[in-house]
mmCIF file of N, CA and C in Angstrom:
data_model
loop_
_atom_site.group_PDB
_atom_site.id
_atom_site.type_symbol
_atom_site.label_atom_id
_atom_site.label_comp_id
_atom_site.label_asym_id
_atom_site.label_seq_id
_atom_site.Cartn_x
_atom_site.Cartn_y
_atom_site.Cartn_z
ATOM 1 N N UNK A 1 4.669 -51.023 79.393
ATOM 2 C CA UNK A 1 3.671 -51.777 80.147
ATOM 3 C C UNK A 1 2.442 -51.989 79.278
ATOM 4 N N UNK A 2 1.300 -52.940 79.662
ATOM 5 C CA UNK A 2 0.302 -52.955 78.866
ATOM 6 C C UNK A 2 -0.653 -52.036 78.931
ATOM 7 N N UNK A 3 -0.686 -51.311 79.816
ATOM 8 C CA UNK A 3 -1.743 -50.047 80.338
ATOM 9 C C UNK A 3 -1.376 -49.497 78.659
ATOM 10 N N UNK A 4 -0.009 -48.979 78.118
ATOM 11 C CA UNK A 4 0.721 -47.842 77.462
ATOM 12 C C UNK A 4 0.669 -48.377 75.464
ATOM 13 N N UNK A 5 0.419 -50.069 76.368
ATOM 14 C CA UNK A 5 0.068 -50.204 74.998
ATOM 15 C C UNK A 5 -0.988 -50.724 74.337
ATOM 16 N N UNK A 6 -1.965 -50.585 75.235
ATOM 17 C CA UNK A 6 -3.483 -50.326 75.198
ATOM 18 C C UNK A 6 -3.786 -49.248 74.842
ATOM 19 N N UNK A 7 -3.363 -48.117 75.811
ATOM 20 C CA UNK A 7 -3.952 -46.476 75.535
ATOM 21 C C UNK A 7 -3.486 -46.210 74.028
ATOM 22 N N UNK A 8 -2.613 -46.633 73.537
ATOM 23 C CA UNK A 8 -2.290 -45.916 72.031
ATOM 24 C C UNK A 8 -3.061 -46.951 71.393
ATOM 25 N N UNK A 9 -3.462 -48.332 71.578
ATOM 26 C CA UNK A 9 -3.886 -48.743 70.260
ATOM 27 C C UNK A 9 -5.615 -48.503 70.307
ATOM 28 N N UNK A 10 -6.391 -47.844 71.461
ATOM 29 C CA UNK A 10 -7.609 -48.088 71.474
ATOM 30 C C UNK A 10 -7.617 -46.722 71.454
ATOM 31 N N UNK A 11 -8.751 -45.779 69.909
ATOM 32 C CA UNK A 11 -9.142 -44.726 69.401
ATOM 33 C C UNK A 11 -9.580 -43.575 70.908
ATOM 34 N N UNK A 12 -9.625 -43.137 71.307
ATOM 35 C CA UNK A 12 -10.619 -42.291 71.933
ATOM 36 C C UNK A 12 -11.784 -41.555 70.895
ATOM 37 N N UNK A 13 -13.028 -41.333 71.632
ATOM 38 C CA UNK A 13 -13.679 -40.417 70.774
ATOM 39 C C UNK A 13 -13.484 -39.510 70.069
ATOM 40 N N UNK A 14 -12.693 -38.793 70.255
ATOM 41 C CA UNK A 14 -12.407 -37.691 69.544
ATOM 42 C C UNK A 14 -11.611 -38.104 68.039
ATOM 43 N N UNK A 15 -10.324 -39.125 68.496
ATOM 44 C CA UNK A 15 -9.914 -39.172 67.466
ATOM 45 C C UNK A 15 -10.693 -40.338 66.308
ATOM 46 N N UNK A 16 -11.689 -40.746 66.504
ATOM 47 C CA UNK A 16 -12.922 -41.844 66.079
ATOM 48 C C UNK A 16 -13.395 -40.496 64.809
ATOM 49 N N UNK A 17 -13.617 -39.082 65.660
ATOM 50 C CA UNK A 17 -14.743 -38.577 65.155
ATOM 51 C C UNK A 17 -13.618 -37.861 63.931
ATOM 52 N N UNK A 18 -12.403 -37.588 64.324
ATOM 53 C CA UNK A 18 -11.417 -36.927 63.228
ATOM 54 C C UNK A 18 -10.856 -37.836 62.210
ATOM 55 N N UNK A 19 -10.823 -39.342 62.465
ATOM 56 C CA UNK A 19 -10.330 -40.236 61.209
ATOM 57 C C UNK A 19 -12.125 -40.577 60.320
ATOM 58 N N UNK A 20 -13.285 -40.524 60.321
ATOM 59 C CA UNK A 20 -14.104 -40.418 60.284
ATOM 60 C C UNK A 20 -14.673 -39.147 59.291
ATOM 61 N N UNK A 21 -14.504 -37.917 59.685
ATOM 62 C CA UNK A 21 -14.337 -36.738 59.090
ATOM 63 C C UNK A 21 -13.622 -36.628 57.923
ATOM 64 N N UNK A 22 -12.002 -37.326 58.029
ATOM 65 C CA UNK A 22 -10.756 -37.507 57.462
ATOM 66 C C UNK A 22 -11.662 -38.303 55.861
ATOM 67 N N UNK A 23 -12.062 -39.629 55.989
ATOM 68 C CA UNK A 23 -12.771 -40.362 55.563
ATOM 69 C C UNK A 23 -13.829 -39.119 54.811
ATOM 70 N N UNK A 24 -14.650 -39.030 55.314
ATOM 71 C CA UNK A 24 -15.591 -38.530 54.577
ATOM 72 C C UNK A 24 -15.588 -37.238 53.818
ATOM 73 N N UNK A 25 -14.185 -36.601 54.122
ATOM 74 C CA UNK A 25 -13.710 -35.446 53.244
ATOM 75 C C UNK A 25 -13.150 -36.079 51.660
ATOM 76 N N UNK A 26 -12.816 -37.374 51.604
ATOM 77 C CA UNK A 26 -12.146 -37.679 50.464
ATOM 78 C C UNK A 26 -13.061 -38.721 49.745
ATOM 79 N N UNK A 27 -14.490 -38.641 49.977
ATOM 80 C CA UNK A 27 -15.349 -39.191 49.393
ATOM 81 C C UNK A 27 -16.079 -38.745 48.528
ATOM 82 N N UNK A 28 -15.832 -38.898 47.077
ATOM 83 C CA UNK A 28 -16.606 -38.442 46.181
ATOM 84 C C UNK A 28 -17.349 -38.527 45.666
ATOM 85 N N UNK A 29 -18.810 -38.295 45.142
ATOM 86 C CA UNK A 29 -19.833 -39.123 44.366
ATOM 87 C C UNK A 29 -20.851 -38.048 43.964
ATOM 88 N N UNK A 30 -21.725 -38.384 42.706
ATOM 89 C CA UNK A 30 -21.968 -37.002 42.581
ATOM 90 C C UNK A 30 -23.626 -37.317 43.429
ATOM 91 N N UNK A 31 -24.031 -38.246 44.076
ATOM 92 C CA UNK A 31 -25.178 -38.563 44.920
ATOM 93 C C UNK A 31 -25.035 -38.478 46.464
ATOM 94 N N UNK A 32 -24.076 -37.747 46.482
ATOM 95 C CA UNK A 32 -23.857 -37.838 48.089
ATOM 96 C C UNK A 32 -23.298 -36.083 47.888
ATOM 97 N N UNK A 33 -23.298 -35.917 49.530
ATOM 98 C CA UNK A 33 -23.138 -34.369 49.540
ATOM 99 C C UNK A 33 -21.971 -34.585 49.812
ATOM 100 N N UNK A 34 -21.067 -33.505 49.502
ATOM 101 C CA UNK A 34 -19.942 -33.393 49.813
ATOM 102 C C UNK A 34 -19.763 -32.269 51.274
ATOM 103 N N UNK A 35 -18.693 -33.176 52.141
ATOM 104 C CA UNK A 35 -17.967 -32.693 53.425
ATOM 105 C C UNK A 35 -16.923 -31.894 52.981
ATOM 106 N N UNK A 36 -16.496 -30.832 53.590
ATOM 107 C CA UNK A 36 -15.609 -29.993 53.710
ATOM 108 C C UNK A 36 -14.459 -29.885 54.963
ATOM 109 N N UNK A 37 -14.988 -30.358 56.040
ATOM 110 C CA UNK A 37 -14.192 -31.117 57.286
ATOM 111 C C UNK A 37 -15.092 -30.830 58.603
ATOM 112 N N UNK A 38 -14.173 -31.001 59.079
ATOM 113 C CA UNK A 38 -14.915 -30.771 60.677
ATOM 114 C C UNK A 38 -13.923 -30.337 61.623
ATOM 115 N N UNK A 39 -14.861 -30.448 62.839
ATOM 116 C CA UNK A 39 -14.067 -29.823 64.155
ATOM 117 C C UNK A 39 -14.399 -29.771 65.276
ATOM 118 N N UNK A 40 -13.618 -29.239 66.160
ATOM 119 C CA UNK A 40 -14.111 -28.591 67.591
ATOM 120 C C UNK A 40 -14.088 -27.525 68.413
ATOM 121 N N UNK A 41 -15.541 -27.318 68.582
ATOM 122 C CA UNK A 41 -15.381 -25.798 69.075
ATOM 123 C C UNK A 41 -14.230 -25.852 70.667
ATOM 124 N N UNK A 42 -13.843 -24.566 70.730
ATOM 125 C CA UNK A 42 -12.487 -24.332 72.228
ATOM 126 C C UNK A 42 -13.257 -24.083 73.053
ATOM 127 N N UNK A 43 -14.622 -23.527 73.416
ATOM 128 C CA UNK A 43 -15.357 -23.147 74.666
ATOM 129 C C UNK A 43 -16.318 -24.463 74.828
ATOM 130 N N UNK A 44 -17.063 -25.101 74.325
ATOM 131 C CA UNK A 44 -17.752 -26.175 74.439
ATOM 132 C C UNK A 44 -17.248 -27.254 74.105
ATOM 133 N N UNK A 45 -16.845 -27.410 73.503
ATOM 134 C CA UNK A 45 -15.759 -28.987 72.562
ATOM 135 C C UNK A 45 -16.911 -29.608 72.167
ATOM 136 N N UNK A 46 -17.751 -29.039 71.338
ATOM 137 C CA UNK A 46 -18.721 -29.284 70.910
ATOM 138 C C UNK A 46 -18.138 -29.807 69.186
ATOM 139 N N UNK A 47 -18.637 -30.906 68.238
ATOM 140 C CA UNK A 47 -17.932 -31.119 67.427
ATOM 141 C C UNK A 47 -18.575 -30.740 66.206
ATOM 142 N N UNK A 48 -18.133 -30.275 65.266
ATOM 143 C CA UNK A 48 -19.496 -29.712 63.820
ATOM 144 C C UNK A 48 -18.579 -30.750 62.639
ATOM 145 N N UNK A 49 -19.583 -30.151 61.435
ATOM 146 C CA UNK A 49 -19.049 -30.922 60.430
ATOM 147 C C UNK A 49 -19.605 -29.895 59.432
ATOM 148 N N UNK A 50 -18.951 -29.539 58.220
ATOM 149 C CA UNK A 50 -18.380 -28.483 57.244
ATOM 150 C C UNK A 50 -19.012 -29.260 55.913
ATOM 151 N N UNK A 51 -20.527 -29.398 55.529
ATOM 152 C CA UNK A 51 -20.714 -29.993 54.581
ATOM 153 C C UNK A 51 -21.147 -29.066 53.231
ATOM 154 N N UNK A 52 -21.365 -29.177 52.300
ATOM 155 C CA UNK A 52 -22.250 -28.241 51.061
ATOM 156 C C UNK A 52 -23.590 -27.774 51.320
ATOM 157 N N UNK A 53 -24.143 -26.557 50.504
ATOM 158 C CA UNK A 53 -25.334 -26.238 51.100
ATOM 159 C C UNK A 53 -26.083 -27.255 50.482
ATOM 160 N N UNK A 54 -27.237 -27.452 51.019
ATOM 161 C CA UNK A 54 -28.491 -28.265 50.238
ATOM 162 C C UNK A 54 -29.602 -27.500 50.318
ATOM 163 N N UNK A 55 -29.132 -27.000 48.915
ATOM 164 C CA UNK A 55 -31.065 -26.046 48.021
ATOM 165 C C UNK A 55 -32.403 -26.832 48.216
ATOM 166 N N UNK A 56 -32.467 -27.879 48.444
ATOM 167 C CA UNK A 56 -33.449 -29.137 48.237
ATOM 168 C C UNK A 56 -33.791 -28.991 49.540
ATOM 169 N N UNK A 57 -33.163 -28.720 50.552
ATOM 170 C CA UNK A 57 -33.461 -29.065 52.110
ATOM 171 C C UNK A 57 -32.859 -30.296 52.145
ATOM 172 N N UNK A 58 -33.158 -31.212 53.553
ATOM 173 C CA UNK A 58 -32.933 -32.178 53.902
ATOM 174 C C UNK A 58 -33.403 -33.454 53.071
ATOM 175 N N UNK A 59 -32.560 -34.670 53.097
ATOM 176 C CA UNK A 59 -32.592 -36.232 52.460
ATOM 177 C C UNK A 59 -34.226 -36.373 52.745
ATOM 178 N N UNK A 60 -34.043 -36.159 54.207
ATOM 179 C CA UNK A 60 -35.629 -36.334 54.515
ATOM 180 C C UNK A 60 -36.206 -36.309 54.083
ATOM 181 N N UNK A 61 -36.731 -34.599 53.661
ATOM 182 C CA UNK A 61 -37.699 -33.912 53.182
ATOM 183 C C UNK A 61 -37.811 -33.925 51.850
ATOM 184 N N UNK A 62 -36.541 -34.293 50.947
ATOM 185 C CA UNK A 62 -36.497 -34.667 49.797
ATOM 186 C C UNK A 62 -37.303 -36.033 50.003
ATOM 187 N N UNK A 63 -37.737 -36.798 50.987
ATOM 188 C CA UNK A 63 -37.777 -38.542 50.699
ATOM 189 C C UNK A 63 -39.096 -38.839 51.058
ATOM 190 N N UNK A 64 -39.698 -37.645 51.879
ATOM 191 C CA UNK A 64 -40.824 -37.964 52.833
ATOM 192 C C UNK A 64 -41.801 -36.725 52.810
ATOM 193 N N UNK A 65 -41.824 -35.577 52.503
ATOM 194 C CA UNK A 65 -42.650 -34.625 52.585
ATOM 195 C C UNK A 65 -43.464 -34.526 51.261
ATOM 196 N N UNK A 66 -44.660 -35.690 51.472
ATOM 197 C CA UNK A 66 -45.466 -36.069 50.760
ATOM 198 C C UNK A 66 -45.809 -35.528 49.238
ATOM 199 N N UNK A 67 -46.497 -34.246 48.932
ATOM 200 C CA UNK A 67 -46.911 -34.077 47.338
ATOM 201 C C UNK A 67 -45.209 -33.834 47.075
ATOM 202 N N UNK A 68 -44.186 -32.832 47.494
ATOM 203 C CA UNK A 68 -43.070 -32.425 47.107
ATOM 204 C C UNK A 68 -41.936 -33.439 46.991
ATOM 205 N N UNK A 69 -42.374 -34.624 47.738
ATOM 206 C CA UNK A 69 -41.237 -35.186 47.438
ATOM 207 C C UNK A 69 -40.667 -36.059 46.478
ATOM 208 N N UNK A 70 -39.369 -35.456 45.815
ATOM 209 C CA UNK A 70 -39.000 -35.064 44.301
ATOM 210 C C UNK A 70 -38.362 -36.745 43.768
ATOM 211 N N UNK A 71 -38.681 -37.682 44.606
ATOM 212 C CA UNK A 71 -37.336 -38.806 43.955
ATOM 213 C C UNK A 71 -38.885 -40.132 43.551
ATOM 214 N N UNK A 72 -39.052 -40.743 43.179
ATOM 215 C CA UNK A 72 -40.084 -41.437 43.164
ATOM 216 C C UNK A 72 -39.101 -42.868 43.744
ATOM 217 N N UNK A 73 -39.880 -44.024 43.902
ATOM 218 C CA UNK A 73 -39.072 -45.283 44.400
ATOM 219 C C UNK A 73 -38.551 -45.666 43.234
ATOM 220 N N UNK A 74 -38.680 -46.009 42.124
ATOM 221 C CA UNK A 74 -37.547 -46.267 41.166
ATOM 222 C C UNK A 74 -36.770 -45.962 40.900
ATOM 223 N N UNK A 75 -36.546 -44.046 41.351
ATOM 224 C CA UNK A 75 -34.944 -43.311 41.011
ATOM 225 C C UNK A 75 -34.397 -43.495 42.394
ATOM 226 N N UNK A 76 -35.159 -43.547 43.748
ATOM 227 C CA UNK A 76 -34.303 -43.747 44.972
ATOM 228 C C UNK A 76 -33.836 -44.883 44.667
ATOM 229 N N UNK A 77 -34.116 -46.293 44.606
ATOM 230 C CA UNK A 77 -33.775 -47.712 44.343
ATOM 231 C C UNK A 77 -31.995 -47.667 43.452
ATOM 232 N N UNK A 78 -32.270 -46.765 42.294
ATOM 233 C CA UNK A 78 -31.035 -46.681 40.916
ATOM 234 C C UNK A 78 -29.976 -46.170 41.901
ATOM 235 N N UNK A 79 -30.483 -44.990 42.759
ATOM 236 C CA UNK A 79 -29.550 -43.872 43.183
ATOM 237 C C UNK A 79 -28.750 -45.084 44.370
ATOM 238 N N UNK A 80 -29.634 -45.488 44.977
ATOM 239 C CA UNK A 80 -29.269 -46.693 46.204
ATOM 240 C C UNK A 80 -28.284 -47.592 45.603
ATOM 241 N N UNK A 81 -28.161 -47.911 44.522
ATOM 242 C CA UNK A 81 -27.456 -49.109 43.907
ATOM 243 C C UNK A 81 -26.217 -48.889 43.198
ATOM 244 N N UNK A 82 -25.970 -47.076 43.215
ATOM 245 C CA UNK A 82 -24.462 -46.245 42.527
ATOM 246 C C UNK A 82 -23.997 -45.998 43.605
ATOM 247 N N UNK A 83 -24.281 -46.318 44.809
ATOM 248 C CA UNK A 83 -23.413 -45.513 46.101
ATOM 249 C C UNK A 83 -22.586 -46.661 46.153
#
């Protein structure tokens, strides 16, 4: 019926958030952080994601926390243009 072949071809969330994950585990670059995977917790179904530590803190705070922040606009611009 079409109900049956609707439900398989349209993602649900969950599996959106696991081909997604899937994706971003096999992405390499040495300007991007690397993912390790993800998941879902069994008591909340709450979903996480398994990335590298960052010594630097956050993109943010690397981008925006005024005297410290370490990238000037000409190396963000270079870095913007290798991704």
């Amino acid at each position: 019926t079409l109900g049956n072949v609707v439900s398989t071809i349209v993602d649900t969330p969950e599996t959106d958030f696991a081909k997604e994950c899937s994706t971003l585990v096999q992405v390499k670059h040495p300007n991007l952080l690397k993912y390790y995977g993800c998941g879902t917790t069994k008591t909340s179904g709450s979903r996480f994601i398994v990335t590298e530590f960052m010594s630097q803190g956050s993109l943010k705070s690397v981008l925006h926390d005024g005297e410290t922040a370490l990238l000037t606009w000409r190396l963000r611009l270079s870095i913007a243009t290798q991704v």
